[in-house]
Short mmCIF file of C-alpha atoms and ligand atoms in Angstrom, two decimals:
data_model
loop_
_atom_site.label_atom_id
_atom_site.label_comp_id
_atom_site.label_asym_id
_atom_site.label_seq_id
_atom_site.Cartn_x
_atom_site.Cartn_y
_atom_site.Cartn_z
CA MET A 395 23.60 -9.59 -21.22
CA GLU A 396 22.08 -6.22 -20.42
CA VAL A 397 18.76 -5.73 -18.68
CA VAL A 398 17.07 -2.32 -18.58
CA VAL A 399 13.99 -1.67 -16.46
CA LEU A 400 11.66 0.29 -18.73
CA GLY A 401 8.86 0.46 -16.19
CA SER A 402 8.50 -0.80 -12.64
CA ALA A 403 4.95 -0.01 -11.43
CA ALA A 404 1.85 -2.18 -11.55
CA GLY A 405 -1.09 -1.40 -13.83
CA GLY A 406 -1.97 2.28 -13.46
CA GLY A 407 1.65 3.37 -12.89
CA PHE A 408 2.91 5.41 -9.93
CA PRO A 409 1.42 7.72 -8.95
CA GLN A 410 -1.78 6.37 -10.50
CA TRP A 411 -3.84 9.15 -12.10
CA ASN A 412 -6.91 8.75 -9.85
CA CYS A 413 -5.26 7.52 -6.65
CA ASN A 414 -5.17 9.72 -3.56
CA ALA A 415 -3.81 7.12 -1.15
CA PRO A 416 -0.92 8.53 0.92
CA THR A 417 1.83 6.95 -1.22
CA SER A 418 0.37 8.33 -4.45
CA ARG A 419 -0.55 11.76 -3.06
CA ARG A 420 2.82 12.34 -1.45
CA ALA A 421 4.66 11.22 -4.59
CA ARG A 422 2.60 13.67 -6.66
CA GLU A 423 3.20 16.52 -4.21
CA GLY A 424 6.88 15.72 -3.81
CA SER A 425 6.55 15.44 -0.05
CA ALA A 426 7.98 11.90 0.02
CA ARG A 427 11.12 10.46 -1.55
CA ALA A 428 9.20 8.26 -3.98
CA LYS A 429 10.23 8.17 -7.65
CA TRP A 430 7.49 8.16 -10.28
CA ARG A 431 7.27 4.96 -12.26
CA THR A 432 5.74 3.78 -15.51
CA GLN A 433 4.08 0.37 -15.89
CA ALA A 434 6.22 -2.76 -15.67
CA SER A 435 8.35 -3.92 -18.58
CA VAL A 436 12.04 -4.70 -19.09
CA ALA A 437 14.28 -4.77 -22.16
CA VAL A 438 17.03 -7.37 -22.59
CA SER A 439 19.93 -7.60 -25.02
CA ALA A 440 22.85 -9.97 -25.53
CA ASP A 441 24.80 -7.60 -27.77
CA GLY A 442 23.62 -4.12 -26.71
CA LYS A 443 22.20 -3.58 -30.20
CA ARG A 444 19.20 -5.84 -30.63
CA TRP A 445 16.65 -5.91 -27.83
CA VAL A 446 13.66 -7.92 -26.67
CA MET A 447 10.99 -6.33 -24.52
CA LEU A 448 9.39 -8.45 -21.84
CA ASN A 449 5.77 -7.24 -22.09
CA ALA A 450 4.59 -4.06 -23.78
CA SER A 451 3.06 -1.79 -21.16
CA PRO A 452 0.57 1.02 -21.87
CA ASP A 453 3.61 3.31 -21.33
CA ALA A 454 5.67 1.66 -24.08
CA ARG A 455 5.80 4.78 -26.22
CA GLN A 456 7.24 6.87 -23.37
CA GLN A 457 9.62 4.05 -22.42
CA LEU A 458 10.90 3.69 -26.00
CA LEU A 459 11.62 7.43 -26.05
CA GLN A 460 13.22 7.57 -22.60
CA ASN A 461 15.80 4.87 -23.24
CA GLN A 462 18.41 5.83 -25.79
CA CYS A 463 19.37 2.19 -26.40
CA LEU A 464 15.92 1.79 -27.99
CA TRP A 465 16.12 4.77 -30.35
CA PRO A 466 16.18 4.16 -34.13
CA ARG A 467 19.72 3.94 -35.55
CA ASP A 468 19.87 3.11 -39.24
CA GLY A 469 17.67 4.31 -42.07
CA LEU A 470 14.41 6.23 -42.05
CA ARG A 471 12.47 3.63 -40.10
CA ASP A 472 14.25 1.48 -37.53
CA SER A 473 13.99 0.10 -34.02
CA PRO A 474 16.46 -1.88 -31.92
CA VAL A 475 13.40 -3.76 -30.56
CA ARG A 476 13.40 -7.02 -32.48
CA ALA A 477 10.96 -8.99 -30.32
CA VAL A 478 8.40 -8.75 -27.54
CA VAL A 479 7.63 -11.63 -25.14
CA LEU A 480 4.34 -11.62 -23.21
CA THR A 481 3.93 -13.09 -19.72
CA SER A 482 0.13 -12.66 -19.68
CA ALA A 483 -2.63 -10.94 -21.63
CA GLU A 484 -3.30 -8.34 -18.89
CA ILE A 485 -3.87 -4.85 -20.24
CA ASP A 486 -0.73 -3.57 -18.51
CA HIS A 487 1.32 -6.18 -20.40
CA VAL A 488 -0.15 -5.93 -23.88
CA ALA A 489 -1.65 -2.46 -24.44
CA GLY A 490 1.74 -1.06 -25.51
CA LEU A 491 1.56 -3.24 -28.62
CA LEU A 492 -1.00 -0.75 -29.89
CA SER A 493 1.70 1.91 -29.77
CA MET A 494 4.03 -0.29 -31.84
CA ARG A 495 1.84 -0.59 -34.94
CA GLU A 496 3.82 1.61 -37.32
CA SER A 497 4.94 -1.10 -39.79
CA GLN A 498 8.01 -2.03 -37.79
CA PRO A 499 9.09 -5.67 -37.98
CA PHE A 500 9.33 -7.58 -34.71
CA VAL A 501 8.44 -11.04 -33.44
CA LEU A 502 5.65 -11.26 -30.88
CA TRP A 503 6.16 -14.27 -28.62
CA GLY A 504 3.51 -15.68 -26.26
CA THR A 505 1.79 -18.83 -25.12
CA ARG A 506 -0.98 -20.13 -27.38
CA ARG A 507 -3.46 -19.00 -24.76
CA VAL A 508 -2.15 -15.41 -24.68
CA LEU A 509 -1.75 -15.13 -28.45
CA GLY A 510 -5.25 -16.62 -28.76
CA LEU A 511 -6.68 -13.83 -26.60
CA LEU A 512 -4.97 -11.21 -28.76
CA ALA A 513 -6.29 -12.94 -31.89
CA GLU A 514 -9.84 -12.72 -30.49
CA ASN A 515 -9.57 -8.97 -30.24
CA PRO A 516 -9.73 -7.21 -33.62
CA ILE A 517 -7.93 -4.10 -32.35
CA PHE A 518 -4.64 -6.07 -32.33
CA GLY A 519 -5.15 -6.59 -36.06
CA ALA A 520 -3.54 -3.14 -36.24
CA LEU A 521 -0.26 -5.06 -35.89
CA ASN A 522 0.15 -5.89 -39.56
CA PRO A 523 1.16 -9.58 -39.88
CA GLN A 524 3.46 -8.59 -42.74
CA TYR A 525 5.66 -6.95 -40.11
CA VAL A 526 4.71 -8.51 -36.79
CA GLN A 527 5.12 -12.25 -36.71
CA ARG A 528 3.29 -13.98 -33.83
CA ARG A 529 5.08 -17.04 -32.49
CA ALA A 530 3.84 -19.41 -29.80
CA PHE A 531 6.01 -21.33 -27.35
CA ASP A 532 5.27 -24.26 -25.06
CA LEU A 533 5.85 -24.11 -21.33
CA GLY A 534 9.12 -25.81 -20.42
CA GLU A 535 10.40 -25.61 -23.99
CA HIS A 536 13.92 -24.25 -24.51
CA ILE A 537 13.62 -21.48 -27.13
CA GLU A 538 16.36 -19.67 -29.01
CA LEU A 539 14.71 -16.27 -29.09
CA ALA A 540 14.42 -15.04 -32.64
CA GLY A 541 13.84 -11.44 -33.52
CA SER A 542 12.76 -9.97 -36.82
CA ASP A 543 16.28 -10.45 -38.27
CA GLY A 544 17.22 -13.80 -36.75
CA SER A 545 18.64 -15.05 -33.47
CA LEU A 546 19.03 -12.55 -30.65
CA GLY A 547 21.65 -14.66 -28.87
CA LEU A 548 19.18 -15.16 -26.03
CA ALA A 549 17.63 -18.40 -24.82
CA MET A 550 14.30 -18.53 -23.03
CA THR A 551 12.29 -21.04 -21.05
CA ALA A 552 8.76 -20.13 -19.94
CA PHE A 553 7.09 -21.75 -16.96
CA ALA A 554 3.64 -21.59 -15.36
CA VAL A 555 3.19 -19.70 -12.11
CA PRO A 556 0.03 -19.43 -10.01
CA GLY A 557 -1.89 -16.46 -11.34
CA LYS A 558 -5.20 -15.29 -12.69
CA VAL A 559 -7.02 -14.67 -15.94
CA PRO A 560 -6.81 -11.05 -17.15
CA LEU A 561 -9.16 -8.61 -15.42
CA PHE A 562 -11.16 -8.06 -18.63
CA LEU A 563 -11.90 -11.80 -18.83
CA GLU A 564 -13.07 -12.37 -15.26
CA GLY A 565 -16.75 -12.33 -16.30
CA ARG A 566 -16.32 -15.15 -18.79
CA ASP A 567 -15.79 -17.93 -16.26
CA PRO A 568 -16.09 -16.44 -12.75
CA GLN A 569 -15.66 -19.86 -11.08
CA HIS A 570 -12.18 -20.30 -12.57
CA LEU A 571 -10.37 -17.02 -12.07
CA ALA A 572 -7.02 -18.79 -11.67
CA GLY A 573 -7.15 -19.60 -15.37
CA SER A 574 -4.93 -22.12 -17.13
CA ALA A 575 -1.19 -22.78 -16.90
CA GLU A 576 -0.62 -20.55 -19.93
CA ASP A 577 -2.43 -17.50 -18.53
CA THR A 578 0.33 -16.34 -16.17
CA ILE A 579 3.93 -17.32 -16.77
CA GLY A 580 7.43 -16.58 -15.60
CA LEU A 581 10.48 -16.45 -17.87
CA GLU A 582 14.03 -17.64 -17.56
CA ILE A 583 16.23 -15.66 -19.96
CA ALA A 584 19.83 -16.65 -20.65
CA ALA A 585 22.79 -15.45 -22.70
CA GLY A 586 25.54 -18.07 -22.46
CA SER A 587 25.97 -18.77 -18.74
CA ALA A 588 24.31 -15.50 -17.64
CA LYS A 589 20.73 -16.04 -16.59
CA PHE A 590 17.87 -14.30 -14.82
CA HIS A 591 14.17 -14.79 -14.03
CA TYR A 592 11.30 -12.43 -14.78
CA ILE A 593 8.09 -13.06 -12.81
CA PRO A 594 6.02 -9.85 -12.66
CA GLY A 595 2.82 -11.60 -11.52
CA CYS A 596 2.56 -14.57 -9.15
CA ALA A 597 -0.17 -15.56 -6.70
CA ARG A 598 1.90 -17.81 -4.41
CA MET A 599 5.14 -19.69 -3.96
CA THR A 600 5.12 -23.37 -4.89
CA PRO A 601 7.76 -26.11 -4.54
CA GLU A 602 8.14 -26.11 -8.37
CA LEU A 603 8.79 -22.38 -8.42
CA GLU A 604 11.26 -22.66 -5.55
CA ASP A 605 13.21 -25.31 -7.48
CA ARG A 606 13.23 -23.18 -10.60
CA ILE A 607 14.58 -20.00 -9.05
CA ARG A 608 16.75 -21.32 -6.20
CA GLY A 609 20.32 -19.99 -6.64
CA SER A 610 19.35 -17.63 -9.49
CA ALA A 611 21.68 -14.67 -10.04
CA LEU A 612 18.75 -12.28 -10.44
CA VAL A 613 14.99 -12.50 -9.99
CA PHE A 614 12.48 -9.78 -10.76
CA PHE A 615 9.35 -10.67 -8.81
CA ASP A 616 5.76 -9.51 -8.26
CA GLY A 617 5.91 -6.62 -5.78
CA THR A 618 2.33 -5.45 -6.27
CA LEU A 619 1.20 -5.19 -2.65
CA TRP A 620 2.84 -4.85 0.74
CA SER A 621 -0.02 -6.66 2.51
CA ASP A 622 -2.77 -8.90 1.20
CA ASP A 623 -5.54 -6.62 2.51
CA GLU A 624 -3.84 -3.34 1.53
CA LEU A 625 -6.64 -2.12 -0.76
CA VAL A 626 -9.31 -3.26 1.70
CA GLN A 627 -7.62 -1.42 4.62
CA LEU A 628 -7.32 1.73 2.54
CA GLY A 629 -11.00 1.48 1.63
CA ILE A 630 -10.18 1.42 -2.09
CA SER A 631 -11.48 -2.03 -3.03
CA TYR A 632 -12.93 -5.25 -1.65
CA LYS A 633 -10.17 -7.15 -3.44
CA THR A 634 -7.31 -8.81 -1.59
CA GLY A 635 -4.00 -9.56 -3.25
CA GLN A 636 -5.03 -13.21 -3.43
CA ARG A 637 -8.22 -12.25 -5.26
CA MET A 638 -6.13 -10.27 -7.75
CA GLY A 639 -3.60 -13.07 -8.29
CA HIS A 640 -0.77 -11.33 -6.47
CA MET A 641 1.30 -12.69 -3.59
CA SER A 642 1.95 -9.89 -1.10
CA ILE A 643 5.35 -8.94 0.26
CA ASN A 644 4.56 -9.11 3.96
CA GLY A 645 2.92 -11.81 6.08
CA GLY A 646 3.39 -15.51 6.77
CA SER A 647 2.90 -16.63 3.18
CA GLY A 648 4.43 -13.42 1.82
CA THR A 649 7.39 -12.97 -0.47
CA LEU A 650 9.94 -11.90 2.15
CA THR A 651 9.53 -15.19 4.03
CA ALA A 652 9.18 -17.31 0.89
CA PHE A 653 12.46 -16.06 -0.61
CA ASP A 654 14.62 -15.95 2.52
CA GLN A 655 16.11 -19.43 1.99
CA LEU A 656 16.37 -19.41 -1.81
CA ASP A 657 19.93 -18.09 -2.10
CA ILE A 658 19.20 -15.59 -4.89
CA GLY A 659 21.92 -13.12 -5.94
CA ARG A 660 19.71 -10.08 -6.56
CA LYS A 661 16.02 -9.90 -5.70
CA ILE A 662 14.11 -7.00 -7.21
CA PHE A 663 10.44 -6.17 -6.76
CA ILE A 664 8.71 -5.07 -9.94
CA HIS A 665 5.05 -4.39 -10.85
CA VAL A 666 4.69 -2.35 -7.64
CA ASN A 667 1.21 -0.95 -7.01
CA THR A 668 0.62 2.76 -6.41
CA THR A 669 -0.57 1.98 -2.84
CA ASN A 670 2.51 0.00 -1.79
CA PRO A 671 4.45 1.77 1.00
CA VAL A 672 7.79 0.33 -0.22
CA LEU A 673 7.65 2.99 -2.94
CA ASP A 674 8.44 5.57 -0.23
CA GLU A 675 12.21 5.32 0.21
CA ASP A 676 11.96 6.48 3.83
CA SER A 677 9.17 4.12 4.92
CA PRO A 678 9.70 1.36 7.51
CA GLU A 679 8.37 -1.12 4.92
CA ARG A 680 11.15 -0.11 2.51
CA ALA A 681 13.71 -0.62 5.28
CA GLU A 682 12.25 -4.04 5.97
CA VAL A 683 12.47 -5.25 2.37
CA ALA A 684 16.04 -3.94 2.23
CA ALA A 685 16.86 -5.86 5.41
CA HIS A 686 15.70 -9.02 3.61
CA GLY A 687 18.01 -8.21 0.68
CA TRP A 688 15.37 -6.86 -1.69
CA GLU A 689 15.61 -3.90 -4.05
CA VAL A 690 12.63 -2.07 -5.51
CA ALA A 691 12.88 -1.60 -9.28
CA GLU A 692 13.06 1.91 -10.69
CA ASP A 693 12.55 3.02 -14.26
CA GLY A 694 15.89 3.27 -16.05
CA MET A 695 17.68 0.77 -13.78
CA ARG A 696 20.37 -1.12 -15.77
CA ILE A 697 21.92 -4.44 -14.88
CA THR A 698 24.75 -6.24 -16.64
CA LEU A 699 24.95 -9.98 -16.14
C1 LIG B 1260 -3.10 -6.91 -12.27
O1 LIG B 1260 -1.88 -7.04 -12.34
O2 LIG B 1260 -3.73 -7.34 -11.29
C2 LIG B 1260 -3.81 -6.28 -13.41
O3 LIG B 1260 -2.91 -5.64 -14.24
C3 LIG B 1260 -4.93 -5.43 -12.96
C4 LIG B 1260 -5.41 -4.44 -13.98
O4 LIG B 1260 -5.35 -4.70 -15.20
O5 LIG B 1260 -5.86 -3.38 -13.57
MN1 LIG B 1261 -0.76 -6.02 -13.74
#
């Protein structure tokens, strides 16, 4: 199984267009070793020919052009992308679908909740149902992932993680921002005995999540913020990581501590926010995550399992 990181930043990308926090400014100026990143998404293939994208970020068009494995091969219209799986309905996970509306067959997989939110929004009607088949899965169900031309040789199980309703829906039910089990999910993807976990958004560690990922060969995990009050300290926002549905890396209930005993082969932060100091390769925070065995995802990173 091959996994390619198409994008590794949180919503807004890195550096974010309107952000002048030190990480973003120095990345723009080139005064820090901090690679630019598009918004989080990965592509997975069992055979190197037919691929599934996990989420479709607003940068999907650029990502599809930057990765040769995703270029058209046969005929006048073609794409190796046979399916897309959504882990939430956040804009940074679904907006790329609008750049994939050119009558190209693929299967769009999501929970009923996430597909329901897309169905509510007429703009996604641009994905012609003659070409784009929407298929729902249940949490905990073992799925043989199908693409537009049959099985992809990949199995998938989706599971609920603590999260939040999409930003654009917060006004609908402000007392219940955590949303339902189907709003924010993690994925286990397998090809034969090779297996990994993709969890780009998660508000906290739970015993159920620990049991699910303990001993995993590879976990991509929510690396949005270094500290829970990062945006507050910078004076950018009143929102903490907890308010945004993101567990932070540092601190007593942070990711470094939570993962230390889970015996995971490779731990990779993804969905990293433009303010997060781990993006600077020479920062003490980057050294600290490395000391705990973590990598920080970069666009174009390839992993064979
Ligand atoms: C998030 O991950 O918190 C959201 O993508 C925020 C956003 O859409 O700006
Ligand atoms: Mn996001």
